[in-house]
Tab-separated table of C-alpha atoms in Angstrom:
chain	number	residue	atom	x	y	z
U	1	MET	CA	88.937	118.335	146.328
U	2	ILE	CA	85.370	117.409	146.254
U	3	ASP	CA	83.331	119.267	148.713
U	4	GLY	CA	86.548	120.022	151.203
U	5	LEU	CA	87.858	116.345	150.818
U	6	SER	CA	91.214	115.745	150.225
U	7	HIS	CA	92.328	113.456	147.314
U	8	ARG	CA	93.443	110.984	149.714
U	9	ASP	CA	90.209	110.867	151.750
U	10	PHE	CA	88.041	110.828	148.674
U	11	GLN	CA	90.063	107.507	147.786
U	12	ARG	CA	89.691	105.855	151.055
U	13	ARG	CA	85.987	106.542	150.804
U	14	ALA	CA	85.727	104.912	147.578
U	15	ARG	CA	87.541	101.973	148.735
U	16	LEU	CA	85.435	101.343	151.676
U	17	ALA	CA	82.387	102.056	149.109
U	18	LEU	CA	83.683	99.357	146.724
U	19	ARG	CA	84.064	96.823	149.733
U	20	ARG	CA	80.698	97.445	150.627
U	21	MET	CA	79.295	96.722	147.408
U	22	THR	CA	78.105	93.038	146.641
U	23	PRO	CA	80.420	91.296	143.656
U	24	LEU	CA	77.873	92.291	141.003
U	25	GLN	CA	77.403	95.722	142.236
U	26	ARG	CA	81.348	96.450	142.069
U	27	ASP	CA	81.668	94.558	138.689
U	28	VAL	CA	78.750	96.642	137.033
U	29	PHE	CA	79.775	99.819	138.912
U	30	LEU	CA	83.539	99.632	137.635
U	31	ALA	CA	82.580	98.107	134.394
U	32	LEU	CA	80.322	101.268	133.502
U	33	GLN	CA	82.952	103.744	134.822
U	34	ASP	CA	86.100	102.172	132.735
U	35	GLU	CA	84.875	100.334	129.833
U	36	HIS	CA	82.157	101.290	127.093
U	37	LEU	CA	80.074	98.294	127.597
U	38	GLY	CA	76.387	98.792	128.009
U	39	TYR	CA	73.601	97.454	129.979
U	40	PRO	CA	73.183	94.414	127.395
U	41	ALA	CA	76.638	93.387	127.340
U	42	LEU	CA	77.301	93.442	131.172
U	43	ALA	CA	73.732	91.356	131.129
U	44	HIS	CA	75.111	88.994	128.807
U	45	GLN	CA	78.343	88.712	130.456
U	46	HIS	CA	77.095	88.309	134.003
U	47	HIS	CA	74.275	86.168	133.157
U	48	VAL	CA	71.415	88.032	134.266
U	49	THR	CA	68.924	90.209	132.803
U	50	GLU	CA	69.198	93.878	131.852
U	51	ALA	CA	66.962	94.974	134.877
U	52	GLU	CA	69.060	93.442	137.370
U	53	VAL	CA	72.258	95.197	135.472
U	54	ARG	CA	70.360	98.668	136.017
U	55	ALA	CA	69.267	97.419	139.685
U	56	ALA	CA	73.026	96.691	140.868
U	57	PHE	CA	74.222	99.886	139.298
U	58	ALA	CA	71.740	101.973	140.990
U	59	ALA	CA	72.418	100.056	144.326
U	60	ALA	CA	76.092	100.701	143.529
U	61	LEU	CA	75.714	104.334	143.484
U	62	LEU	CA	73.673	104.870	146.511
U	63	VAL	CA	76.397	102.786	148.607
U	64	PHE	CA	79.136	105.378	146.903
U	65	THR	CA	76.838	107.861	147.866
U	66	ASP	CA	76.374	106.633	151.407
U	67	GLU	CA	80.117	106.225	152.105
U	68	TYR	CA	80.653	109.732	150.589
U	69	ASP	CA	78.321	111.697	152.554
U	70	ARG	CA	79.282	109.766	156.152
U	71	PRO	CA	80.606	112.040	158.176
U	72	PRO	CA	84.388	111.276	159.612
U	73	SER	CA	84.685	108.857	162.587
U	74	TRP	CA	85.206	110.902	165.868
U	75	TRP	CA	88.886	109.624	165.916
U	76	ARG	CA	89.493	110.957	162.534
U	77	ARG	CA	88.022	114.158	163.364
U	78	VAL	CA	90.547	114.553	166.662
U	79	LEU	CA	93.637	113.370	164.297
U	80	GLN	CA	92.551	116.252	161.851
U	81	SER	CA	92.553	118.916	164.488
C-alpha cells in the first residue's frame, strides 16, 4: 500500500494512532477527514477557540505520523520473516 505497508498494517497503525490521540484530537481529526466542517464550526461544536482546534489537529497529525513512522516491533518482524 503506502511505502511497503500492507493495507492491514496501515489500518492497524491508524487504529493505534487514534487510540493515542486525546478525545478532542480524535474528534477534530476524524471530523476534518470525513465531514466538510471548517475550524470555526468545529470550535463552536466543541466549545473551544479556533486556535485550540488548529492545535488539536496539528497534534493529531503528529500522533498519526509518529505511529506510521514507528518500526514494527521485534516479534512482528520475526513473524513476517
